[in-house]
Amino acid sequence: MNVQLPMRKAGVWLAAIFVALALSACSPRQMIVGGLADELSSQGEAPEGDLELARDAAPFYLKLSESVLRQNPGQARLAESVAAGFTQYAYAFVAFEADKVEGKNMAEADRLRRRAAGLYERAYRHAMAALEAGTPGFSARLASAKPADWLALRAEQAGLAYWAAAAWGGWISLSKDHPDIVADLPQAVRLAQLAWAADPAWGKGALTGLVATFEAARPGGSRAKAAEYFDQSFAQSGQQSPGALVGKAESIAQPAGDRAEFERLLRQALALPTPAAPSLNDAVMRQRAQWLLEQADSLF
């Protein structure tokens, strides 16, 4: 899961959005809001390797972007950015924190997981609304058990579908007490597969990694096939993605009880060269790899 939360120009855009929302003339207002949507979308693509800075700045950006999105709900690029932001924040700063505190404070871990589930749901709904706007009837057709009913996605929709599926999967994984939510897992898997069919190289292996995670997690899934997807994801990243290695360790080696392979993959992830401009995704995955190694005695 790529983690890239934007940090720049927040004060400028806060002032601008207040001006935009105060305008009474419809056309100028729409033009300004549309321009803000474009700018916020581009800011959402900016890499940020400082985890603390990203964590502190993300809520402001997300609330601002969400406000603009509500004024311009057809802006698919901004919807993708907002869905990505909420999903990434939930994973990197809420769900992961729950994992880390669980051994000391179960009540706090439960609270954090409920919060993460809510953030994942929020991301999912933004992304699905944009997919539905771009392809009317998509959601209803996706719910069908008949492959002939499913609507194909365009390559430019792969990112939206990725974040919708990733957020959906996160929401499902934290909703074990809600069978109606868990029952949607086949649809989330289906959505990821449709996105992969549209653009299998999306996100330099990120989408392939998501397909791998779903293949390992779904009832009846094949761990062997999931391992192939993880290897493909790593190759698509130019053998630079710690996320593919951490995903394979958690989804394949750990359930199989293979501690040696689990630790090998995590050490390989930590040994990858650090890019000159590291992404938050790399930073989070390296941190998780180190934490998982430290927890190995309790995991096996």
mmCIF file of C-alpha atoms in Angstrom:
data_model
loop_
_atom_site.group_PDB
_atom_site.id
_atom_site.type_symbol
_atom_site.label_atom_id
_atom_site.label_comp_id
_atom_site.label_asym_id
_atom_site.label_seq_id
_atom_site.Cartn_x
_atom_site.Cartn_y
_atom_site.Cartn_z
ATOM 1 C CA MET A 1 0.000 0.000 0.000
ATOM 2 C CA ASN A 2 1.613 3.263 -1.070
ATOM 3 C CA VAL A 3 1.707 5.900 1.651
ATOM 4 C CA GLN A 4 2.180 9.416 0.268
ATOM 5 C CA LEU A 5 0.534 12.223 2.187
ATOM 6 C CA PRO A 6 0.931 15.829 0.957
ATOM 7 C CA MET A 7 2.455 18.558 3.090
ATOM 8 C CA ARG A 8 2.681 21.746 1.017
ATOM 9 C CA LYS A 9 0.779 25.014 0.717
ATOM 10 C CA ALA A 10 -1.885 24.097 3.276
ATOM 11 C CA GLY A 11 -2.402 27.624 4.583
ATOM 12 C CA VAL A 12 -2.714 29.065 1.092
ATOM 13 C CA TRP A 13 -5.374 26.556 0.107
ATOM 14 C CA LEU A 14 -7.328 26.994 3.341
ATOM 15 C CA ALA A 15 -7.684 30.686 2.620
ATOM 16 C CA ALA A 16 -8.529 29.965 -0.990
ATOM 17 C CA ILE A 17 -11.265 27.504 -0.184
ATOM 18 C CA PHE A 18 -12.968 29.994 2.114
ATOM 19 C CA VAL A 19 -12.913 32.542 -0.717
ATOM 20 C CA ALA A 20 -14.240 29.947 -3.155
ATOM 21 C CA LEU A 21 -17.095 28.872 -0.944
ATOM 22 C CA ALA A 22 -18.053 32.476 -0.264
ATOM 23 C CA LEU A 23 -18.515 33.362 -3.905
ATOM 24 C CA SER A 24 -22.123 33.685 -4.917
ATOM 25 C CA ALA A 25 -21.689 33.526 -8.697
ATOM 26 C CA CYS A 26 -21.944 29.906 -9.766
ATOM 27 C CA SER A 27 -19.487 29.841 -12.680
ATOM 28 C CA PRO A 28 -16.549 31.636 -10.991
ATOM 29 C CA ARG A 29 -17.133 29.545 -7.883
ATOM 30 C CA GLN A 30 -17.026 26.325 -9.868
ATOM 31 C CA MET A 31 -13.892 27.453 -11.676
ATOM 32 C CA ILE A 32 -12.075 28.202 -8.427
ATOM 33 C CA VAL A 33 -13.206 25.026 -6.732
ATOM 34 C CA GLY A 34 -12.227 23.052 -9.807
ATOM 35 C CA GLY A 35 -8.790 24.649 -9.774
ATOM 36 C CA LEU A 36 -8.379 23.836 -6.107
ATOM 37 C CA ALA A 37 -9.396 20.258 -6.794
ATOM 38 C CA ASP A 38 -6.680 19.960 -9.435
ATOM 39 C CA GLU A 39 -4.039 21.493 -7.185
ATOM 40 C CA LEU A 40 -4.969 19.395 -4.169
ATOM 41 C CA SER A 41 -4.866 16.288 -6.331
ATOM 42 C CA SER A 42 -1.320 17.097 -7.440
ATOM 43 C CA GLN A 43 -0.290 17.797 -3.856
ATOM 44 C CA GLY A 44 -1.629 14.366 -2.915
ATOM 45 C CA GLU A 45 0.940 12.806 -5.224
ATOM 46 C CA ALA A 46 3.924 14.463 -3.550
ATOM 47 C CA PRO A 47 6.210 11.999 -1.699
ATOM 48 C CA GLU A 48 7.028 12.555 1.973
ATOM 49 C CA GLY A 49 9.494 10.382 3.857
ATOM 50 C CA ASP A 50 9.111 11.977 7.317
ATOM 51 C CA LEU A 51 6.518 9.901 9.172
ATOM 52 C CA GLU A 52 5.921 12.388 11.969
ATOM 53 C CA LEU A 53 5.493 15.312 9.579
ATOM 54 C CA ALA A 54 3.111 13.278 7.441
ATOM 55 C CA ARG A 55 1.067 12.192 10.454
ATOM 56 C CA ASP A 56 0.737 15.730 11.807
ATOM 57 C CA ALA A 57 -0.105 17.390 8.478
ATOM 58 C CA ALA A 58 -2.398 14.735 7.005
ATOM 59 C CA PRO A 59 -5.637 15.525 8.923
ATOM 60 C CA PHE A 60 -5.662 19.138 7.728
ATOM 61 C CA TYR A 61 -5.047 18.164 4.124
ATOM 62 C CA LEU A 62 -7.654 15.413 4.230
ATOM 63 C CA LYS A 63 -10.377 17.629 5.690
ATOM 64 C CA LEU A 64 -9.609 20.408 3.210
ATOM 65 C CA SER A 65 -9.543 18.048 0.241
ATOM 66 C CA GLU A 66 -12.733 16.341 1.347
ATOM 67 C CA SER A 67 -14.471 19.717 1.567
ATOM 68 C CA VAL A 68 -13.408 20.585 -1.960
ATOM 69 C CA LEU A 69 -14.443 17.144 -3.203
ATOM 70 C CA ARG A 70 -17.954 17.673 -1.837
ATOM 71 C CA GLN A 71 -18.150 20.867 -3.901
ATOM 72 C CA ASN A 72 -16.903 19.058 -6.993
ATOM 73 C CA PRO A 73 -17.950 15.397 -6.580
ATOM 74 C CA GLY A 74 -17.254 14.494 -10.194
ATOM 75 C CA GLN A 75 -13.520 15.194 -9.854
ATOM 76 C CA ALA A 76 -12.168 11.645 -10.148
ATOM 77 C CA ARG A 77 -8.548 12.624 -9.618
ATOM 78 C CA LEU A 78 -9.317 14.408 -6.347
ATOM 79 C CA ALA A 79 -11.534 11.521 -5.220
ATOM 80 C CA GLU A 80 -8.611 9.184 -5.815
ATOM 81 C CA SER A 81 -6.315 11.465 -3.805
ATOM 82 C CA VAL A 82 -8.796 11.720 -0.921
ATOM 83 C CA ALA A 83 -9.433 7.979 -0.860
ATOM 84 C CA ALA A 84 -5.699 7.345 -0.942
ATOM 85 C CA GLY A 85 -5.098 9.789 1.891
ATOM 86 C CA PHE A 86 -7.696 8.315 4.225
ATOM 87 C CA THR A 87 -6.578 4.758 3.457
ATOM 88 C CA GLN A 88 -2.923 5.560 4.004
ATOM 89 C CA TYR A 89 -3.561 7.468 7.212
ATOM 90 C CA ALA A 90 -5.682 4.616 8.572
ATOM 91 C CA TYR A 91 -3.019 2.034 7.764
ATOM 92 C CA ALA A 92 0.153 3.902 8.700
ATOM 93 C CA PHE A 93 -0.935 5.871 11.748
ATOM 94 C CA VAL A 94 -3.966 4.148 13.244
ATOM 95 C CA ALA A 95 -4.123 0.415 12.465
ATOM 96 C CA PHE A 96 -0.359 -0.037 12.773
ATOM 97 C CA GLU A 97 -0.403 1.815 16.087
ATOM 98 C CA ALA A 98 -3.128 -0.574 17.259
ATOM 99 C CA ASP A 99 -0.872 -3.515 16.448
ATOM 100 C CA LYS A 100 1.963 -1.967 18.435
ATOM 101 C CA VAL A 101 -0.059 -1.205 21.591
ATOM 102 C CA GLU A 102 -2.135 -4.390 21.638
ATOM 103 C CA GLY A 103 0.207 -6.245 23.993
ATOM 104 C CA LYS A 104 0.069 -3.437 26.561
ATOM 105 C CA ASN A 105 -3.427 -2.006 26.225
ATOM 106 C CA MET A 106 -6.081 -4.101 24.500
ATOM 107 C CA ALA A 107 -8.804 -1.497 25.045
ATOM 108 C CA GLU A 108 -6.754 1.176 23.287
ATOM 109 C CA ALA A 109 -5.938 -1.221 20.457
ATOM 110 C CA ASP A 110 -9.655 -1.905 19.999
ATOM 111 C CA ARG A 111 -10.419 1.815 19.974
ATOM 112 C CA LEU A 112 -7.762 2.466 17.359
ATOM 113 C CA ARG A 113 -9.021 -0.366 15.177
ATOM 114 C CA ARG A 114 -12.565 0.971 15.308
ATOM 115 C CA ARG A 115 -11.228 4.363 14.263
ATOM 116 C CA ALA A 116 -9.182 2.826 11.446
ATOM 117 C CA ALA A 117 -12.260 0.925 10.245
ATOM 118 C CA GLY A 118 -14.177 4.206 10.049
ATOM 119 C CA LEU A 119 -11.399 5.859 8.059
ATOM 120 C CA TYR A 120 -11.212 2.914 5.668
ATOM 121 C CA GLU A 121 -14.968 3.088 5.165
ATOM 122 C CA ARG A 122 -14.740 6.794 4.423
ATOM 123 C CA ALA A 123 -12.018 6.214 1.823
ATOM 124 C CA TYR A 124 -13.984 3.378 0.242
ATOM 125 C CA ARG A 125 -17.149 5.447 -0.108
ATOM 126 C CA HIS A 126 -15.322 8.374 -1.747
ATOM 127 C CA ALA A 127 -13.609 6.103 -4.269
ATOM 128 C CA MET A 128 -16.713 4.055 -5.047
ATOM 129 C CA ALA A 129 -18.807 7.187 -5.536
ATOM 130 C CA ALA A 130 -16.312 8.410 -8.114
ATOM 131 C CA LEU A 131 -16.236 5.028 -9.859
ATOM 132 C CA GLU A 132 -20.020 5.028 -9.983
ATOM 133 C CA ALA A 133 -20.051 8.558 -11.388
ATOM 134 C CA GLY A 134 -17.608 7.539 -14.107
ATOM 135 C CA THR A 135 -19.338 4.235 -14.872
ATOM 136 C CA PRO A 136 -23.034 4.369 -13.875
ATOM 137 C CA GLY A 137 -24.314 1.060 -12.577
ATOM 138 C CA PHE A 138 -20.827 -0.163 -11.697
ATOM 139 C CA SER A 139 -21.558 -0.930 -8.028
ATOM 140 C CA ALA A 140 -24.714 -2.926 -8.702
ATOM 141 C CA ARG A 141 -23.043 -4.923 -11.443
ATOM 142 C CA LEU A 142 -20.026 -5.597 -9.210
ATOM 143 C CA ALA A 143 -22.332 -7.143 -6.600
ATOM 144 C CA SER A 144 -23.513 -9.787 -9.066
ATOM 145 C CA ALA A 145 -22.026 -13.266 -8.711
ATOM 146 C CA LYS A 146 -22.051 -13.640 -12.512
ATOM 147 C CA PRO A 147 -18.814 -12.568 -14.240
ATOM 148 C CA ALA A 148 -20.787 -11.618 -17.326
ATOM 149 C CA ASP A 149 -22.468 -8.846 -15.314
ATOM 150 C CA TRP A 150 -19.251 -7.136 -14.220
ATOM 151 C CA LEU A 151 -18.287 -3.931 -15.991
ATOM 152 C CA ALA A 152 -14.727 -3.567 -17.210
ATOM 153 C CA LEU A 153 -12.683 -0.651 -15.923
ATOM 154 C CA ARG A 154 -10.683 1.752 -18.020
ATOM 155 C CA ALA A 155 -6.953 2.040 -17.385
ATOM 156 C CA GLU A 156 -7.394 5.551 -15.989
ATOM 157 C CA GLN A 157 -9.791 4.150 -13.353
ATOM 158 C CA ALA A 158 -7.264 1.642 -11.987
ATOM 159 C CA GLY A 159 -6.051 4.008 -9.263
ATOM 160 C CA LEU A 160 -9.536 4.761 -7.992
ATOM 161 C CA ALA A 161 -10.374 1.055 -8.018
ATOM 162 C CA TYR A 162 -7.125 0.243 -6.227
ATOM 163 C CA TRP A 163 -7.875 2.609 -3.357
ATOM 164 C CA ALA A 164 -11.509 1.519 -3.182
ATOM 165 C CA ALA A 165 -10.468 -2.128 -2.966
ATOM 166 C CA ALA A 166 -7.613 -1.474 -0.530
ATOM 167 C CA ALA A 167 -9.862 0.560 1.764
ATOM 168 C CA TRP A 168 -12.633 -2.023 1.465
ATOM 169 C CA GLY A 169 -10.213 -4.778 2.412
ATOM 170 C CA GLY A 170 -8.963 -2.811 5.403
ATOM 171 C CA TRP A 171 -12.519 -2.088 6.538
ATOM 172 C CA ILE A 172 -13.457 -5.770 6.203
ATOM 173 C CA SER A 173 -10.361 -6.955 8.074
ATOM 174 C CA LEU A 174 -11.293 -4.782 11.071
ATOM 175 C CA SER A 175 -15.007 -5.678 11.046
ATOM 176 C CA LYS A 176 -14.986 -9.308 12.163
ATOM 177 C CA ASP A 177 -17.970 -8.620 14.444
ATOM 178 C CA HIS A 178 -20.012 -7.331 11.493
ATOM 179 C CA PRO A 179 -20.822 -10.260 9.195
ATOM 180 C CA ASP A 180 -22.651 -8.027 6.725
ATOM 181 C CA ILE A 181 -19.402 -6.137 6.079
ATOM 182 C CA VAL A 182 -17.248 -9.273 5.993
ATOM 183 C CA ALA A 183 -19.668 -10.775 3.461
ATOM 184 C CA ASP A 184 -18.510 -8.146 0.952
ATOM 185 C CA LEU A 185 -15.004 -9.633 0.724
ATOM 186 C CA PRO A 186 -15.692 -11.330 -2.641
ATOM 187 C CA GLN A 187 -16.704 -7.961 -4.094
ATOM 188 C CA ALA A 188 -13.525 -6.292 -2.801
ATOM 189 C CA VAL A 189 -11.444 -9.098 -4.313
ATOM 190 C CA ARG A 190 -13.388 -8.763 -7.570
ATOM 191 C CA LEU A 191 -12.772 -5.012 -7.667
ATOM 192 C CA ALA A 192 -9.024 -5.462 -7.218
ATOM 193 C CA GLN A 193 -8.987 -8.039 -10.001
ATOM 194 C CA LEU A 194 -10.910 -5.732 -12.345
ATOM 195 C CA ALA A 195 -8.431 -2.943 -11.611
ATOM 196 C CA TRP A 196 -5.534 -5.307 -12.273
ATOM 197 C CA ALA A 197 -7.092 -6.364 -15.577
ATOM 198 C CA ALA A 198 -7.318 -2.692 -16.566
ATOM 199 C CA ASP A 199 -3.713 -1.819 -15.658
ATOM 200 C CA PRO A 200 -1.633 -4.623 -14.100
ATOM 201 C CA ALA A 201 1.423 -2.372 -13.773
ATOM 202 C CA TRP A 202 -0.374 0.370 -11.822
ATOM 203 C CA GLY A 203 1.573 1.796 -8.908
ATOM 204 C CA LYS A 204 4.822 0.004 -9.843
ATOM 205 C CA GLY A 205 3.535 -3.238 -8.389
ATOM 206 C CA ALA A 206 1.240 -1.813 -5.698
ATOM 207 C CA LEU A 207 -1.890 -3.129 -7.412
ATOM 208 C CA THR A 208 -0.325 -6.548 -7.982
ATOM 209 C CA GLY A 209 0.602 -6.620 -4.293
ATOM 210 C CA LEU A 210 -3.005 -5.915 -3.345
ATOM 211 C CA VAL A 211 -4.201 -8.752 -5.590
ATOM 212 C CA ALA A 212 -1.637 -10.982 -3.862
ATOM 213 C CA THR A 213 -2.894 -10.005 -0.405
ATOM 214 C CA PHE A 214 -6.491 -10.725 -1.363
ATOM 215 C CA GLU A 215 -5.544 -14.061 -2.956
ATOM 216 C CA ALA A 216 -3.855 -15.143 0.284
ATOM 217 C CA ALA A 217 -6.732 -13.922 2.455
ATOM 218 C CA ARG A 218 -9.843 -14.990 0.574
ATOM 219 C CA PRO A 219 -11.571 -18.308 1.351
ATOM 220 C CA GLY A 220 -10.323 -20.851 -1.151
ATOM 221 C CA GLY A 221 -7.418 -18.654 -2.199
ATOM 222 C CA SER A 222 -4.102 -20.137 -3.271
ATOM 223 C CA ARG A 223 -1.009 -19.225 -1.260
ATOM 224 C CA ALA A 224 1.142 -20.450 -4.132
ATOM 225 C CA LYS A 225 -0.617 -18.074 -6.524
ATOM 226 C CA ALA A 226 -0.417 -15.270 -3.956
ATOM 227 C CA ALA A 227 3.343 -15.844 -3.639
ATOM 228 C CA GLU A 228 3.661 -15.528 -7.426
ATOM 229 C CA TYR A 229 1.783 -12.225 -7.320
ATOM 230 C CA PHE A 230 4.036 -10.915 -4.516
ATOM 231 C CA ASP A 231 7.107 -11.858 -6.553
ATOM 232 C CA GLN A 232 5.624 -10.109 -9.585
ATOM 233 C CA SER A 233 4.877 -7.029 -7.479
ATOM 234 C CA PHE A 234 8.489 -6.914 -6.294
ATOM 235 C CA ALA A 235 9.729 -7.252 -9.871
ATOM 236 C CA GLN A 236 7.402 -4.469 -11.069
ATOM 237 C CA SER A 237 8.898 -2.173 -8.436
ATOM 238 C CA GLY A 238 12.362 -2.737 -9.882
ATOM 239 C CA GLN A 239 13.106 -4.917 -6.838
ATOM 240 C CA GLN A 240 12.910 -1.832 -4.650
ATOM 241 C CA SER A 241 9.607 -2.283 -2.795
ATOM 242 C CA PRO A 242 9.853 -3.299 0.864
ATOM 243 C CA GLY A 243 6.051 -3.536 0.852
ATOM 244 C CA ALA A 244 6.040 -6.569 -1.456
ATOM 245 C CA LEU A 245 8.498 -8.366 0.813
ATOM 246 C CA VAL A 246 6.668 -7.463 4.024
ATOM 247 C CA GLY A 247 3.379 -8.508 2.424
ATOM 248 C CA LYS A 248 4.803 -11.877 1.444
ATOM 249 C CA ALA A 249 6.235 -12.372 4.934
ATOM 250 C CA GLU A 250 2.901 -11.642 6.635
ATOM 251 C CA SER A 251 0.567 -13.276 4.118
ATOM 252 C CA ILE A 252 2.592 -16.354 3.126
ATOM 253 C CA ALA A 253 5.452 -17.182 5.500
ATOM 254 C CA GLN A 254 3.733 -16.336 8.796
ATOM 255 C CA PRO A 255 0.515 -18.357 8.213
ATOM 256 C CA ALA A 256 2.665 -21.274 7.012
ATOM 257 C CA GLY A 257 4.652 -21.185 10.244
ATOM 258 C CA ASP A 258 7.893 -20.659 8.322
ATOM 259 C CA ARG A 259 9.850 -18.419 10.676
ATOM 260 C CA ALA A 260 13.095 -18.690 8.738
ATOM 261 C CA GLU A 261 11.447 -17.435 5.529
ATOM 262 C CA PHE A 262 9.503 -14.802 7.485
ATOM 263 C CA GLU A 263 12.689 -13.350 8.922
ATOM 264 C CA ARG A 264 14.596 -13.662 5.653
ATOM 265 C CA LEU A 265 11.991 -11.608 3.786
ATOM 266 C CA LEU A 266 11.884 -8.933 6.471
ATOM 267 C CA ARG A 267 15.670 -8.637 6.581
ATOM 268 C CA GLN A 268 15.700 -8.390 2.799
ATOM 269 C CA ALA A 269 13.200 -5.532 3.037
ATOM 270 C CA LEU A 270 15.365 -3.719 5.571
ATOM 271 C CA ALA A 271 18.470 -4.232 3.443
ATOM 272 C CA LEU A 272 17.022 -2.537 0.365
ATOM 273 C CA PRO A 273 18.836 0.704 -0.530
ATOM 274 C CA THR A 274 17.114 3.837 0.685
ATOM 275 C CA PRO A 275 16.168 6.106 -2.244
ATOM 276 C CA ALA A 276 17.421 9.685 -2.330
ATOM 277 C CA ALA A 277 13.800 10.832 -1.923
ATOM 278 C CA PRO A 278 12.150 8.003 0.021
ATOM 279 C CA SER A 279 8.384 7.683 -0.035
ATOM 280 C CA LEU A 280 6.282 7.350 3.065
ATOM 281 C CA ASN A 281 5.315 3.905 1.867
ATOM 282 C CA ASP A 282 8.925 2.769 2.062
ATOM 283 C CA ALA A 283 9.374 4.388 5.468
ATOM 284 C CA VAL A 284 6.263 2.733 6.913
ATOM 285 C CA MET A 285 7.115 -0.665 5.477
ATOM 286 C CA ARG A 286 10.672 -0.541 6.763
ATOM 287 C CA GLN A 287 9.338 0.386 10.181
ATOM 288 C CA ARG A 288 6.839 -2.473 10.049
ATOM 289 C CA ALA A 289 9.517 -4.920 8.931
ATOM 290 C CA GLN A 290 11.661 -3.984 11.919
ATOM 291 C CA TRP A 291 8.700 -4.242 14.301
ATOM 292 C CA LEU A 292 7.677 -7.656 12.942
ATOM 293 C CA LEU A 293 11.205 -8.967 13.407
ATOM 294 C CA GLU A 294 11.105 -7.824 17.021
ATOM 295 C CA GLN A 295 7.771 -9.617 17.491
ATOM 296 C CA ALA A 296 8.881 -12.897 15.907
ATOM 297 C CA ASP A 297 9.047 -14.809 19.212
ATOM 298 C CA SER A 298 5.392 -14.042 19.891
ATOM 299 C CA LEU A 299 4.288 -14.669 16.310
ATOM 300 C CA PHE A 300 5.709 -18.192 16.047
#
